[in-house]
Amino acid sequence: MIRLSSADTTVEEAEAAGAPLVDTVRDAVAAAFVDALDDAVIESFVKPGCDVIIRVRTDAWLQAADAARNGLGYRFFDFLSAIDWMPSPFGRDMDAEQDTDSADAGSAAAEPIVAGYGGGETRFQVLARVYSLYEHVGVTLKADVPDDDPSIESWISVYGGVNWHERETHEMFGIDFEGHPGLRHLYLPGDFEGHPLRKDFPLVARRVKPWPGIVDVEGMPGADDDEGADA
Amino acid sequence: MTSVLAVELSYWQETGIRMLIGLAAVLLPAGTFVYVYLFKMMSFMQSRLGPMEAGPYGSMQLLAEVGKFFQKEDVIPERADRPVFKMAPFVVLVSTFLLVLVLPAGPDAYFVDLDVGIFFALAVSSISVIGILMAGWSSANKYSLLGSLRATGQLIAYELPLVLAVVGVVIQAGTLNMQQIVFAQADGEIFGWGGIGNPYILTQFVGFALFLIAVQAELTQPPFDMPVAESELVTGYLTEYSGMRFLMFFIGEFATAGVFSGIAAVLFLGGWWVPGLDSSSDWFNVLGPAVLFGKMMFVSFLIFWFRFTYPRFREDQLQKLAWKVLIPLALANIAVTAVLKVAV
Amino acid sequence: MTAPSEPQQLAYIAGQAADARVNVDIETGDGMILNMGPQHPATHGTLRIVAKLDGEQVVSAEPIMGYMHRGYEKLTEVRTYPQVTTLVNRIDWLGNFANEVPFILAAEQLMEVEAPPRAQYIRTILFEMSRIANLALFLGDMAVQLGATTPVFYAFRDREHVLNQIEAVTGGRFHPNFDRIGGLKDDLPKGWIDDTKAVMGKLRTFCDEMEDLVVGNEIFQTRTRGIGIIPADTGLEYGLSGANIRASGVDWDLRRDNPVGLAWDKVDWKVWTHPDGDSFARYWVRLQETREATYIVDQLLDSIPAGPIMAKVPRIIKVPEGEAYVATENPLGEMGYYVVSKGDLVPFRVKIRSASFSNISIAPWLLQGVYVPDIITILASLYFILGDIDR
């Protein structure tokens, strides 16, 4: 374990010097992960002073956890969740002009899937965050979940606390975790159908009744840059 | 009683009067405790005012509460064992009413003058265990069952220190008769000095402390309130009771507190007697009840003070306290008392 | 209201039946099953604990939640960024303002704006005051869970002063909704600083009172010492944070170790830890933290800089594309928001990492083999807010 000075001082120093942002701590962390996981890492991304994102291969998901906890000393398990990268077929569910145009479902679904930091090829991506108490740096691990069979290895053998997080992710996204002892629903009633956090799951309240948020405020600030226009 | 009134009364008239006095003897202290301690003292300890609206300074609040309970529906769970469920509160109350029988309030003001008075009192106080067990079992509720089992285990365990704490007094007084115990305190002397008689709180202070702790446990009040621990068992064996039947349990709890503090007052504080006055004076038949009531208020003040201050023990810790601390201490107290009784 | 259609009724019946199946699944087995909650005096909220008992001993216990699930992660996807703060301060309703801060900071990080120093100070002050409001209640509540009725009234009495001060600034006692991207809604009212200093003095007296009344009580100690011991490594594995992990001897506080731009590094304060890891340690650490927070507030009030409270931000807030995770040390532990933005008015995905969810997830592990009264002790000492579990 390499002990380094606080990440944020490094950034501040870099900023003070006027140099482009360089985060030596997080660069080193990313490098350590690439070392430990070898070719299992697809992409590593460092956002200086903020975050490290490591994307690993789907089949190396458990191996990544093991390497993080037992190899690199990331003992603190922060959270595990997932992202549905498909653009919502319902648009933003706002009643701004551009939203009402695309309100009929399907038109927006044609938009391509664009993943965030670290990239991604599939619609679903699991992400988990672990934290090192030695270096005080958190790392976000990501892995793609296959579209045709949304399942991935469970982390439960490495981080016991992942139990509820995986149950939540299972019910919200419909992702299976192989090796999890009881993927029961955590929040929703036993027979709830559908996976609410998927983008194609409609938010019924918005479908039934339009959101008043934009209508009843005094003319959306900034619609007109002129201050006097509001008065 | 008849001698006090000095009027010839028929049997039924006398019985009627006795019943009214008995009711008053149970309900008046209970009501006073609820208002003075539960409503007001607890509120002041917790930096709030307590009831202020009903009557001057909230003094009518008690009537309002009773009226509320009268109006409520008497809900009986579907699966409950109905006859037992209905009977349980009465069994608990019976124990309280029997206790008050042997409590002397003056040289001639008593219900019965039993030669085994204190023995009788301690025996009938255990009847409430049966009532609690009945309530817990018949409610068809797991909380009730757990609560009543805890209560039973606790009441039986604390019966022993209660009895043993009294034994010291009995040895000193040389009698089980509660009236005679009062006289023994009035006429007694402490190691040859009889200036204030011998209130046993001075010579039996260990016994008094043990008695108070055991009473606290018998009343299932904090720190020994696991049977009704609201944060664990909702309200234990009371969970399924509502309306009138709950009120009876409630009265039973406070009336028993009153009677037990009365017994403590008789055993340790000289009962109806006041130092410096002739204990055979007829005045005590009038003054006695008031004096006894004052001493009861003092003892129950201690009981309720502990109640509002302490958190509760765990069941096993409570048993440990009873068997490993209180009972050995009580036995030691008996031994020392016996030795001194023989020696002095 | 129209009568439900037949398919709706059938769906409802099917739902009830499925719930019943789950219940049967959970509640059958050897030994007695004690079902605590969702309506139970000890769960402050609607947590349900199904405990298998052998006598008074717990064989296994399973918390069941979701009775208060409000779907905030879904709702944030259809709210503009400024609207989200209204939702998130309902997560941990006792530490209200502290919930808004990490989300706003995450949005600021993505937009690359920074609030002016005065705003940072006021944020920190309000953050610490919501910590005090939250923990003060815990200090009384833990005692009432153990059967002592009196301390909780002192807690409510003194918490009131803090809420009054928060209300004086934000206008809200429970849901301030005061934090804005780039700063704050308003400046401090006149005379507030002196009032708050007086209140902090009262809170220190309250902490002393609790130290005497609760920590010093022998029965409290017998009930909590050695109960629910969490080894540090197990705690970390389960994601325990905040006072729960500090009570296991882990010297880790996000306020000190990962400062996110607020003013904690400008004042002198101490991170309290306790080596025991039991319920008593957790109470003790929170007590010290409450007192420490009053000192932090005092120092910040002394050194608060003058200046604007709002940075220059566009009037329509469009957050540039990117992802950000910002976590702060909230009263209950680490609270973080993983915000994914697609450059729109609304977040694309917000993962809310709430402290209680992880803190309470250790309960099944911790509750094995304890006695029924210890369930209450342990849950009270882990300290959860239902809104923070269910979100």
XYZ file of C-alpha atoms in Angstrom, chain A residues 6 8 12 26 47 49-51 53 69 75-88 91-94 96 98 112-118 125 127 129 131 133 136-138 140 142 156-165 167-168 171-173 184 186-191 195-203 206 211 213-214 220-227 230, chain C residues 11-12 14-16 18-19 21-22 25-26 47 62-67 69 71 73-75 77-80 83 109-110 112 233-241 245 250-254 256-260 265 315-318 321-325 327 334 336 338 340-342 344-354 356-358 360-364 388-391:
182
model
C -4.420 13.917 0.573
C -7.336 17.326 -2.623
C -5.320 22.616 -4.982
C -6.185 9.022 -8.208
C -11.715 12.846 -12.973
C -9.918 15.708 -7.605
C -13.250 13.955 -7.844
C -13.464 10.366 -8.807
C -14.025 5.095 -12.542
C -11.009 -5.615 -1.065
C -12.331 -2.440 2.841
C -15.283 -0.073 2.900
C -18.186 -1.045 0.710
C -20.093 2.065 -0.224
C -22.981 1.108 -2.478
C -23.963 -0.960 -5.466
C -26.522 0.042 -8.035
C -27.114 0.129 -11.751
C -27.769 2.559 -14.557
C -30.133 2.133 -17.463
C -28.442 4.027 -20.263
C -31.393 3.878 -22.606
C -32.828 7.354 -23.145
C -36.303 7.506 -21.699
C -38.775 12.199 -22.719
C -38.323 14.240 -19.581
C -41.975 14.148 -18.553
C -41.948 17.903 -18.358
C -42.019 22.361 -21.745
C -39.856 20.376 -26.475
C -28.774 5.925 -29.445
C -27.594 4.651 -26.109
C -24.683 6.728 -24.890
C -22.878 5.633 -21.782
C -21.095 7.962 -19.410
C -17.570 7.937 -18.018
C -15.777 4.708 -18.669
C -24.453 -1.157 -16.345
C -21.797 0.283 -10.682
C -18.270 2.075 -5.113
C -13.483 3.188 -0.489
C -9.489 4.112 4.441
C -9.171 8.135 1.584
C -10.059 7.612 -2.027
C -13.227 6.077 -3.383
C -16.394 3.494 -8.737
C -18.548 -0.454 -13.444
C -21.776 -11.304 -1.615
C -18.832 -13.630 -1.093
C -16.498 -10.645 -0.860
C -18.557 -7.834 0.653
C -21.276 -9.235 2.904
C -23.022 -5.900 2.989
C -23.849 -6.064 -0.686
C -26.865 -8.254 0.096
C -29.535 -5.571 0.280
C -27.954 -3.455 -2.433
C -31.740 -7.071 -3.853
C -32.628 -3.456 -4.507
C -36.043 -5.377 -8.139
C -35.432 -1.935 -9.606
C -33.591 -2.999 -12.771
C -36.452 -11.290 -2.834
C -36.717 -5.417 -0.871
C -39.141 -2.528 -1.149
C -41.926 -3.463 -3.494
C -44.849 -5.795 -2.839
C -44.175 -9.434 -3.579
C -45.949 -9.559 -6.908
C -38.664 -2.806 -12.752
C -39.345 0.778 -11.763
C -35.963 2.327 -12.400
C -35.769 1.097 -15.955
C -36.226 3.968 -18.316
C -39.105 2.293 -20.117
C -41.097 1.921 -16.909
C -43.585 4.763 -17.014
C -43.979 7.054 -14.060
C -46.830 11.858 -14.865
C -46.512 18.024 -14.031
C -43.883 22.427 -12.201
C -43.231 24.586 -15.202
C -39.536 30.244 -16.187
C -36.592 32.399 -15.128
C -34.170 32.828 -17.939
C -36.779 32.269 -20.612
C -36.006 35.854 -21.212
C -32.621 37.068 -20.107
C -33.956 40.540 -19.487
C -34.477 41.071 -15.736
C -40.257 39.164 -15.066
C -54.543 -7.333 -9.568
C -55.161 -6.089 -6.044
C -53.162 -11.080 -6.563
C -50.971 -8.534 -4.841
C -52.408 -9.351 -1.434
C -48.354 -12.567 -3.144
C -47.648 -10.548 -0.014
C -46.991 -15.829 0.372
C -43.930 -13.750 1.193
C -42.247 -17.720 3.565
C -40.631 -15.451 6.127
C -39.592 -0.895 9.882
C -34.840 -10.126 9.360
C -35.714 -6.478 8.865
C -38.330 -5.867 6.221
C -38.764 -2.425 4.802
C -40.466 -0.725 1.926
C -43.517 0.468 3.807
C -40.630 3.626 -0.149
C -39.261 6.147 -5.168
C -34.539 7.854 -7.395
C -37.231 7.613 -10.048
C -38.777 10.951 -9.178
C -35.373 11.827 -13.115
C -38.380 14.029 -13.813
C -37.447 16.974 -11.612
C -35.179 19.824 -12.560
C -36.568 20.941 -7.654
C -19.097 19.883 -9.264
C -20.586 19.002 -12.642
C -17.866 23.671 -12.167
C -13.781 -4.964 9.523
C -17.300 -6.383 9.494
C -18.691 -2.904 9.873
C -16.728 -1.672 6.866
C -17.797 -4.655 4.795
C -21.430 -3.831 5.485
C -20.871 -0.194 4.625
C -21.435 1.160 8.108
C -20.484 4.774 8.312
C -18.106 2.814 12.482
C -12.233 3.419 12.875
C -10.908 6.940 12.754
C -12.688 8.102 9.646
C -14.755 11.165 9.110
C -15.589 12.484 5.668
C -11.965 15.738 7.738
C -10.771 13.160 5.229
C -12.648 14.139 2.089
C -13.503 17.811 2.438
C -15.867 18.746 -0.318
C -11.130 22.550 7.455
C -30.878 31.301 -14.642
C -31.877 28.065 -16.303
C -29.743 25.424 -14.739
C -28.563 22.974 -17.312
C -22.829 16.001 -19.268
C -20.900 13.957 -16.750
C -21.033 11.915 -13.583
C -20.266 12.989 -10.067
C -20.349 11.358 -6.688
C -20.685 12.316 -0.159
C -22.117 8.878 4.807
C -23.873 10.574 -1.119
C -24.197 9.642 -7.647
C -25.438 11.206 -13.905
C -26.203 14.112 -16.169
C -26.872 14.149 -19.872
C -30.336 18.397 -19.559
C -32.559 20.251 -17.128
C -33.192 17.012 -15.273
C -30.705 14.474 -13.939
C -30.437 11.317 -15.988
C -29.973 9.090 -12.964
C -29.454 9.830 -9.306
C -28.305 7.059 -7.029
C -28.961 8.063 -3.454
C -26.515 6.431 -1.086
C -28.193 6.905 2.244
C -29.262 4.222 7.320
C -29.774 1.746 4.498
C -26.253 0.435 4.883
C -29.231 -1.221 9.194
C -28.191 -3.863 6.672
C -25.897 -5.302 9.322
C -28.890 -5.995 11.571
C -29.520 -9.631 10.490
C -33.273 7.262 5.076
C -33.684 3.511 4.613
C -36.613 3.484 2.247
C -35.881 6.710 0.371
